[in-house]
PDB file of C-alpha atoms in Angstrom:
ATOM      1  CA  UNK T   1    -187.974  20.037-202.458  1.00 44.00           C
ATOM      2  CA  UNK T   2    -188.674  16.318-202.754  1.00 50.00           C
ATOM      3  CA  UNK T   3    -186.184  13.587-201.996  1.00 60.00           C
ATOM      4  CA  UNK T   4    -186.614   9.848-201.408  1.00 59.00           C
ATOM      5  CA  UNK T   5    -186.575   8.489-197.879  1.00 68.00           C
ATOM      6  CA  UNK T   6    -183.065   8.679-196.428  1.00 80.00           C
ATOM      7  CA  UNK T   7    -181.478  10.797-199.193  1.00 93.00           C
ATOM      8  CA  UNK T   8    -177.753  10.233-199.533  1.00 97.00           C
ATOM      9  CA  UNK T   9    -175.014  12.799-200.011  1.00 98.00           C
ATOM     10  CA  UNK T  10    -171.541  11.674-201.055  1.00 98.00           C
ATOM     11  CA  UNK T  11    -168.895  13.982-199.593  1.00 98.00           C
ATOM     12  CA  UNK T  12    -165.323  13.953-200.912  1.00 98.00           C
ATOM     13  CA  UNK T  13    -162.722  15.152-198.416  1.00 98.00           C
ATOM     14  CA  UNK T  14    -158.995  15.776-198.764  1.00 97.00           C
ATOM     15  CA  UNK T  15    -156.175  15.284-196.282  1.00 95.00           C
ATOM     16  CA  UNK T  16    -153.953  12.309-195.648  1.00 93.00           C
ATOM     17  CA  UNK T  17    -155.206  12.304-192.028  1.00 95.00           C
ATOM     18  CA  UNK T  18    -158.787  10.946-192.117  1.00 96.00           C
ATOM     19  CA  UNK T  19    -159.752  12.724-188.894  1.00 96.00           C
ATOM     20  CA  UNK T  20    -158.636  16.135-190.149  1.00 97.00           C
ATOM     21  CA  UNK T  21    -160.266  15.520-193.533  1.00 96.00           C
ATOM     22  CA  UNK T  22    -163.580  14.695-191.862  1.00 97.00           C
ATOM     23  CA  UNK T  23    -163.468  17.896-189.783  1.00 97.00           C
ATOM     24  CA  UNK T  24    -163.082  19.882-193.001  1.00 97.00           C
ATOM     25  CA  UNK T  25    -166.769  19.258-193.785  1.00 98.00           C
ATOM     26  CA  UNK T  26    -167.483  21.839-191.092  1.00 98.00           C
ATOM     27  CA  UNK T  27    -171.041  23.030-190.636  1.00 98.00           C
ATOM     28  CA  UNK T  28    -172.161  21.268-193.816  1.00 98.00           C
ATOM     29  CA  UNK T  29    -172.029  18.006-191.863  1.00 98.00           C
ATOM     30  CA  UNK T  30    -174.740  18.991-189.396  1.00 97.00           C
ATOM     31  CA  UNK T  31    -176.661  21.037-191.972  1.00 98.00           C
ATOM     32  CA  UNK T  32    -176.986  18.060-194.311  1.00 98.00           C
ATOM     33  CA  UNK T  33    -177.910  15.702-191.482  1.00 97.00           C
ATOM     34  CA  UNK T  34    -180.642  18.015-190.199  1.00 97.00           C
ATOM     35  CA  UNK T  35    -182.106  17.823-193.703  1.00 96.00           C
ATOM     36  CA  UNK T  36    -182.185  14.016-193.322  1.00 96.00           C
ATOM     37  CA  UNK T  37    -179.239  13.306-195.611  1.00 97.00           C
ATOM     38  CA  UNK T  38    -177.129  10.251-194.902  1.00 97.00           C
ATOM     39  CA  UNK T  39    -173.481  11.201-195.430  1.00 98.00           C
ATOM     40  CA  UNK T  40    -171.223   8.852-197.372  1.00 97.00           C
ATOM     41  CA  UNK T  41    -167.746  10.318-196.834  1.00 98.00           C
ATOM     42  CA  UNK T  42    -164.859   9.267-199.062  1.00 97.00           C
ATOM     43  CA  UNK T  43    -161.295  10.365-199.762  1.00 97.00           C
ATOM     44  CA  UNK T  44    -159.389   9.524-202.908  1.00 97.00           C
ATOM     45  CA  UNK T  45    -156.126  10.744-201.368  1.00 93.00           C
ATOM     46  CA  UNK T  46    -156.009   9.113-197.928  1.00 91.00           C
ATOM     47  CA  UNK T  47    -157.905   5.959-198.968  1.00 91.00           C
ATOM     48  CA  UNK T  48    -156.818   5.287-202.569  1.00 90.00           C
ATOM     49  CA  UNK T  49    -157.502   1.542-202.326  1.00 90.00           C
ATOM     50  CA  UNK T  50    -161.067   1.954-201.057  1.00 94.00           C
ATOM     51  CA  UNK T  51    -163.769   1.901-203.705  1.00 95.00           C
ATOM     52  CA  UNK T  52    -165.700   5.170-203.869  1.00 97.00           C
ATOM     53  CA  UNK T  53    -169.417   5.211-203.039  1.00 97.00           C
ATOM     54  CA  UNK T  54    -171.913   4.270-205.702  1.00 96.00           C
ATOM     55  CA  UNK T  55    -173.504   7.270-207.391  1.00 97.00           C
ATOM     56  CA  UNK T  56    -176.596   5.487-208.699  1.00 91.00           C
ATOM     57  CA  UNK T  57    -178.775   6.386-205.722  1.00 92.00           C
ATOM     58  CA  UNK T  58    -176.969   9.545-204.541  1.00 96.00           C
ATOM     59  CA  UNK T  59    -178.947  12.787-204.472  1.00 96.00           C
ATOM     60  CA  UNK T  60    -175.928  15.027-203.981  1.00 97.00           C
ATOM     61  CA  UNK T  61    -172.137  15.128-204.344  1.00 98.00           C
ATOM     62  CA  UNK T  62    -170.175  17.617-202.236  1.00 98.00           C
ATOM     63  CA  UNK T  63    -166.484  18.154-203.021  1.00 98.00           C
ATOM     64  CA  UNK T  64    -164.650  19.885-200.182  1.00 98.00           C
ATOM     65  CA  UNK T  65    -161.449  21.915-199.983  1.00 97.00           C
ATOM     66  CA  UNK T  66    -157.880  20.678-200.209  1.00 96.00           C
ATOM     67  CA  UNK T  67    -154.374  22.026-199.596  1.00 93.00           C
ATOM     68  CA  UNK T  68    -153.446  20.679-203.030  1.00 96.00           C
ATOM     69  CA  UNK T  69    -154.004  22.287-206.420  1.00 97.00           C
ATOM     70  CA  UNK T  70    -156.803  21.197-208.741  1.00 98.00           C
ATOM     71  CA  UNK T  71    -154.374  21.529-211.676  1.00 98.00           C
ATOM     72  CA  UNK T  72    -151.587  19.391-210.129  1.00 97.00           C
ATOM     73  CA  UNK T  73    -151.701  16.270-212.267  1.00 97.00           C
ATOM     74  CA  UNK T  74    -148.707  14.811-210.409  1.00 97.00           C
ATOM     75  CA  UNK T  75    -151.119  13.924-207.587  1.00 97.00           C
ATOM     76  CA  UNK T  76    -151.795  10.211-207.953  1.00 96.00           C
ATOM     77  CA  UNK T  77    -155.357  10.487-206.615  1.00 97.00           C
ATOM     78  CA  UNK T  78    -156.475  13.440-208.730  1.00 98.00           C
ATOM     79  CA  UNK T  79    -157.194  11.568-211.965  1.00 98.00           C
ATOM     80  CA  UNK T  80    -159.527   9.041-210.251  1.00 98.00           C
ATOM     81  CA  UNK T  81    -161.323  11.870-208.464  1.00 98.00           C
ATOM     82  CA  UNK T  82    -161.772  13.770-211.724  1.00 98.00           C
ATOM     83  CA  UNK T  83    -163.206  10.628-213.336  1.00 98.00           C
ATOM     84  CA  UNK T  84    -165.588  10.178-210.421  1.00 98.00           C
ATOM     85  CA  UNK T  85    -166.727  13.780-210.631  1.00 98.00           C
ATOM     86  CA  UNK T  86    -167.335  13.343-214.355  1.00 98.00           C
ATOM     87  CA  UNK T  87    -169.381  10.223-213.598  1.00 98.00           C
ATOM     88  CA  UNK T  88    -171.520  12.240-211.174  1.00 98.00           C
ATOM     89  CA  UNK T  89    -172.082  14.957-213.756  1.00 97.00           C
ATOM     90  CA  UNK T  90    -172.971  12.370-216.405  1.00 97.00           C
ATOM     91  CA  UNK T  91    -175.443  10.800-213.956  1.00 96.00           C
ATOM     92  CA  UNK T  92    -176.951  14.260-213.309  1.00 94.00           C
ATOM     93  CA  UNK T  93    -176.109  14.132-209.614  1.00 97.00           C
ATOM     94  CA  UNK T  94    -176.029  17.768-208.394  1.00 97.00           C
ATOM     95  CA  UNK T  95    -172.527  18.810-207.362  1.00 98.00           C
ATOM     96  CA  UNK T  96    -171.621  21.402-204.737  1.00 98.00           C
ATOM     97  CA  UNK T  97    -167.944  22.303-205.044  1.00 98.00           C
ATOM     98  CA  UNK T  98    -166.252  24.163-202.181  1.00 98.00           C
ATOM     99  CA  UNK T  99    -162.957  26.026-202.833  1.00 98.00           C
ATOM    100  CA  UNK T 100    -160.765  23.212-204.260  1.00 98.00           C
ATOM    101  CA  UNK T 101    -164.032  21.440-205.003  1.00 98.00           C
ATOM    102  CA  UNK T 102    -165.304  24.465-206.909  1.00 98.00           C
ATOM    103  CA  UNK T 103    -162.037  24.667-208.817  1.00 98.00           C
ATOM    104  CA  UNK T 104    -162.159  20.974-209.707  1.00 98.00           C
ATOM    105  CA  UNK T 105    -165.791  21.289-210.770  1.00 98.00           C
ATOM    106  CA  UNK T 106    -164.857  24.208-213.028  1.00 98.00           C
ATOM    107  CA  UNK T 107    -162.037  22.178-214.566  1.00 98.00           C
ATOM    108  CA  UNK T 108    -164.157  19.093-215.212  1.00 98.00           C
ATOM    109  CA  UNK T 109    -166.939  21.173-216.776  1.00 98.00           C
ATOM    110  CA  UNK T 110    -164.518  22.816-219.192  1.00 98.00           C
ATOM    111  CA  UNK T 111    -163.228  25.832-217.269  1.00 98.00           C
ATOM    112  CA  UNK T 112    -159.721  26.301-215.915  1.00 98.00           C
ATOM    113  CA  UNK T 113    -157.789  26.639-212.679  1.00 98.00           C
ATOM    114  CA  UNK T 114    -154.575  28.546-212.099  1.00 97.00           C
ATOM    115  CA  UNK T 115    -152.472  30.131-209.410  1.00 96.00           C
ATOM    116  CA  UNK T 116    -154.060  33.373-208.339  1.00 95.00           C
ATOM    117  CA  UNK T 117    -152.376  36.749-208.611  1.00 95.00           C
ATOM    118  CA  UNK T 118    -154.561  37.850-205.705  1.00 95.00           C
ATOM    119  CA  UNK T 119    -154.773  35.125-203.024  1.00 95.00           C
ATOM    120  CA  UNK T 120    -157.539  35.679-200.486  1.00 97.00           C
ATOM    121  CA  UNK T 121    -157.468  34.928-196.768  1.00 97.00           C
ATOM    122  CA  UNK T 122    -160.145  35.798-194.241  1.00 97.00           C
ATOM    123  CA  UNK T 123    -163.699  37.084-194.524  1.00 97.00           C
ATOM    124  CA  UNK T 124    -164.435  39.142-197.644  1.00 95.00           C
ATOM    125  CA  UNK T 125    -167.479  40.633-199.308  1.00 94.00           C
ATOM    126  CA  UNK T 126    -168.467  39.488-202.779  1.00 96.00           C
ATOM    127  CA  UNK T 127    -170.748  40.981-205.398  1.00 96.00           C
ATOM    128  CA  UNK T 128    -173.616  38.718-206.387  1.00 97.00           C
ATOM    129  CA  UNK T 129    -176.187  38.703-209.165  1.00 97.00           C
ATOM    130  CA  UNK T 130    -178.176  35.941-207.435  1.00 97.00           C
ATOM    131  CA  UNK T 131    -178.446  36.934-203.757  1.00 97.00           C
ATOM    132  CA  UNK T 132    -181.095  34.302-203.047  1.00 96.00           C
ATOM    133  CA  UNK T 133    -178.519  31.611-203.832  1.00 97.00           C
ATOM    134  CA  UNK T 134    -175.272  33.342-202.850  1.00 97.00           C
ATOM    135  CA  UNK T 135    -175.684  36.281-200.508  1.00 95.00           C
ATOM    136  CA  UNK T 136    -173.144  39.138-200.555  1.00 93.00           C
ATOM    137  CA  UNK T 137    -171.432  37.657-197.507  1.00 83.00           C
ATOM    138  CA  UNK T 138    -169.028  38.135-195.893  1.00 95.00           C
ATOM    139  CA  UNK T 139    -167.643  34.740-196.900  1.00 97.00           C
ATOM    140  CA  UNK T 140    -164.528  32.965-195.664  1.00 98.00           C
ATOM    141  CA  UNK T 141    -161.695  32.744-198.195  1.00 97.00           C
ATOM    142  CA  UNK T 142    -158.476  30.755-197.899  1.00 97.00           C
ATOM    143  CA  UNK T 143    -157.024  30.072-201.324  1.00 96.00           C
ATOM    144  CA  UNK T 144    -153.970  30.707-203.457  1.00 94.00           C
ATOM    145  CA  UNK T 145    -155.528  29.362-206.655  1.00 97.00           C
ATOM    146  CA  UNK T 146    -158.551  30.506-208.615  1.00 97.00           C
ATOM    147  CA  UNK T 147    -160.957  29.157-211.203  1.00 98.00           C
ATOM    148  CA  UNK T 148    -162.309  30.538-214.435  1.00 98.00           C
ATOM    149  CA  UNK T 149    -165.802  29.152-214.869  1.00 98.00           C
ATOM    150  CA  UNK T 150    -166.618  27.245-218.054  1.00 97.00           C
ATOM    151  CA  UNK T 151    -167.987  29.362-220.883  1.00 97.00           C
ATOM    152  CA  UNK T 152    -171.448  27.804-220.673  1.00 97.00           C
ATOM    153  CA  UNK T 153    -171.739  28.494-216.933  1.00 98.00           C
ATOM    154  CA  UNK T 154    -173.241  31.577-215.315  1.00 98.00           C
ATOM    155  CA  UNK T 155    -170.938  33.415-212.909  1.00 98.00           C
ATOM    156  CA  UNK T 156    -173.191  34.641-210.124  1.00 98.00           C
ATOM    157  CA  UNK T 157    -170.636  36.051-207.673  1.00 98.00           C
ATOM    158  CA  UNK T 158    -167.270  37.752-207.988  1.00 97.00           C
ATOM    159  CA  UNK T 159    -164.998  40.383-206.530  1.00 96.00           C
ATOM    160  CA  UNK T 160    -161.876  42.185-207.690  1.00 94.00           C
ATOM    161  CA  UNK T 161    -159.723  39.149-206.894  1.00 95.00           C
ATOM    162  CA  UNK T 162    -161.628  36.307-208.513  1.00 95.00           C
ATOM    163  CA  UNK T 163    -164.803  34.697-209.696  1.00 97.00           C
ATOM    164  CA  UNK T 164    -166.493  33.487-206.522  1.00 98.00           C
ATOM    165  CA  UNK T 165    -169.426  31.326-207.610  1.00 98.00           C
ATOM    166  CA  UNK T 166    -170.899  29.846-210.779  1.00 98.00           C
ATOM    167  CA  UNK T 167    -173.848  27.671-211.706  1.00 98.00           C
ATOM    168  CA  UNK T 168    -174.213  25.239-214.559  1.00 97.00           C
ATOM    169  CA  UNK T 169    -177.283  23.027-214.663  1.00 96.00           C
ATOM    170  CA  UNK T 170    -177.818  21.659-211.134  1.00 97.00           C
ATOM    171  CA  UNK T 171    -174.201  22.321-210.110  1.00 98.00           C
ATOM    172  CA  UNK T 172    -172.759  25.118-207.953  1.00 98.00           C
ATOM    173  CA  UNK T 173    -169.065  25.927-207.709  1.00 98.00           C
ATOM    174  CA  UNK T 174    -167.838  28.146-204.877  1.00 98.00           C
ATOM    175  CA  UNK T 175    -164.429  29.715-204.320  1.00 98.00           C
ATOM    176  CA  UNK T 176    -165.172  30.456-200.669  1.00 98.00           C
ATOM    177  CA  UNK T 177    -165.835  28.299-197.612  1.00 98.00           C
ATOM    178  CA  UNK T 178    -169.469  28.478-196.433  1.00 98.00           C
ATOM    179  CA  UNK T 179    -168.786  25.570-194.051  1.00 98.00           C
ATOM    180  CA  UNK T 180    -166.292  27.451-191.875  1.00 98.00           C
ATOM    181  CA  UNK T 181    -166.443  27.127-188.114  1.00 98.00           C
ATOM    182  CA  UNK T 182    -163.766  27.194-185.445  1.00 98.00           C
ATOM    183  CA  UNK T 183    -163.212  23.428-185.462  1.00 98.00           C
ATOM    184  CA  UNK T 184    -162.729  23.436-189.230  1.00 98.00           C
ATOM    185  CA  UNK T 185    -160.227  26.257-189.007  1.00 98.00           C
ATOM    186  CA  UNK T 186    -158.367  24.470-186.213  1.00 98.00           C
ATOM    187  CA  UNK T 187    -158.229  21.334-188.393  1.00 98.00           C
ATOM    188  CA  UNK T 188    -156.597  23.417-191.124  1.00 98.00           C
ATOM    189  CA  UNK T 189    -154.133  24.826-188.574  1.00 97.00           C
ATOM    190  CA  UNK T 190    -153.258  21.310-187.346  1.00 97.00           C
ATOM    191  CA  UNK T 191    -152.452  20.290-190.935  1.00 97.00           C
ATOM    192  CA  UNK T 192    -150.328  23.432-191.444  1.00 97.00           C
ATOM    193  CA  UNK T 193    -148.376  22.651-188.267  1.00 96.00           C
ATOM    194  CA  UNK T 194    -147.909  19.025-189.311  1.00 96.00           C
ATOM    195  CA  UNK T 195    -146.700  19.989-192.798  1.00 96.00           C
ATOM    196  CA  UNK T 196    -144.608  23.006-191.777  1.00 96.00           C
ATOM    197  CA  UNK T 197    -146.749  25.405-193.832  1.00 94.00           C
ATOM    198  CA  UNK T 198    -146.156  29.100-193.222  1.00 93.00           C
ATOM    199  CA  UNK T 199    -148.487  31.844-194.390  1.00 93.00           C
ATOM    200  CA  UNK T 200    -147.832  35.494-195.100  1.00 90.00           C
ATOM    201  CA  UNK T 201    -151.091  36.397-193.390  1.00 95.00           C
ATOM    202  CA  UNK T 202    -151.920  36.562-189.690  1.00 96.00           C
ATOM    203  CA  UNK T 203    -153.608  33.201-189.207  1.00 97.00           C
ATOM    204  CA  UNK T 204    -154.196  33.902-185.512  1.00 97.00           C
ATOM    205  CA  UNK T 205    -156.099  37.064-186.360  1.00 97.00           C
ATOM    206  CA  UNK T 206    -158.225  35.126-188.837  1.00 98.00           C
ATOM    207  CA  UNK T 207    -158.945  32.516-186.154  1.00 98.00           C
ATOM    208  CA  UNK T 208    -160.329  35.250-183.892  1.00 98.00           C
ATOM    209  CA  UNK T 209    -162.512  36.467-186.758  1.00 98.00           C
ATOM    210  CA  UNK T 210    -163.794  32.909-187.329  1.00 98.00           C
ATOM    211  CA  UNK T 211    -164.672  32.566-183.645  1.00 98.00           C
ATOM    212  CA  UNK T 212    -166.480  35.902-183.618  1.00 97.00           C
ATOM    213  CA  UNK T 213    -168.415  35.157-186.814  1.00 97.00           C
ATOM    214  CA  UNK T 214    -169.175  31.479-186.176  1.00 97.00           C
ATOM    215  CA  UNK T 215    -172.916  31.804-185.555  1.00 97.00           C
ATOM    216  CA  UNK T 216    -173.495  34.181-188.469  1.00 97.00           C
ATOM    217  CA  UNK T 217    -171.377  32.025-190.799  1.00 97.00           C
ATOM    218  CA  UNK T 218    -173.381  28.951-189.835  1.00 97.00           C
ATOM    219  CA  UNK T 219    -176.623  30.769-190.643  1.00 97.00           C
ATOM    220  CA  UNK T 220    -175.300  31.885-194.047  1.00 97.00           C
ATOM    221  CA  UNK T 221    -174.225  28.321-194.825  1.00 98.00           C
ATOM    222  CA  UNK T 222    -177.674  27.035-193.907  1.00 97.00           C
ATOM    223  CA  UNK T 223    -179.391  29.584-196.156  1.00 97.00           C
ATOM    224  CA  UNK T 224    -177.060  28.841-199.069  1.00 98.00           C
ATOM    225  CA  UNK T 225    -177.575  25.081-198.706  1.00 98.00           C
ATOM    226  CA  UNK T 226    -181.359  25.431-198.665  1.00 97.00           C
ATOM    227  CA  UNK T 227    -181.273  27.590-201.789  1.00 97.00           C
ATOM    228  CA  UNK T 228    -178.910  25.220-203.585  1.00 98.00           C
ATOM    229  CA  UNK T 229    -180.993  22.139-202.738  1.00 97.00           C
ATOM    230  CA  UNK T 230    -184.223  23.865-203.769  1.00 95.00           C
ATOM    231  CA  UNK T 231    -182.705  25.003-207.053  1.00 94.00           C
ATOM    232  CA  UNK T 232    -181.039  21.705-207.947  1.00 91.00           C
ATOM    233  CA  UNK T 233    -184.103  19.629-207.114  1.00 81.00           C
ATOM    234  CA  UNK T 234    -186.333  21.896-209.215  1.00 62.00           C
ATOM    235  CA  UNK T 235    -184.289  21.386-212.391  1.00 62.00           C
ATOM    236  CA  UNK T 236    -185.157  18.466-214.690  1.00 57.00           C
ATOM    237  CA  UNK T 237    -182.807  15.490-214.424  1.00 54.00           C
TER     238      UNK T 237
END
């Protein structure tokens, strides 16, 4: 893959606490940096008065997870983020959407997002028709909503609960969290404690699973990122 010197990745994060939002990038932070990307991190929700990064010289846009819903138009920051994502798509900047980010990408491209009848929490296997891009897993899930990919997209991974990954042009939308590591999970837990969020699943058990699988999850994230960057850079822009 060929990029200019000092390629730049814009990363959109979501949490009203900037420190917790930054930790949500997880292993993608180091993985992008080891590939010589400069990270330009922005949040439409915790920094609404800060201008977002310019897209004109960005090689990549990554949209991370969020505790909020991609269909909740009462969120004051969601409309500006949607407009920014549309600008990136119009500028042919490849987009990697992670969980909420994948849902928002699906919505902006013409798909839909709704509350899931089968929420997923913990590591799950997925079926894939493109194992070089998205391996069977297991992948970390933590979502109560789900996307339906746009009609013109290709769904490349799914399971009985939901569509798990789609591609459209240079863009990749994921329902799962390839970036998971223990620090990321602990950042989620800190936000749950702050906001008084209770789950019907054993979050402590999932934390143990994250700790046990951390090295393997990091390797899967690295492989997925390489495949995504190779694919997106090979497509005409």
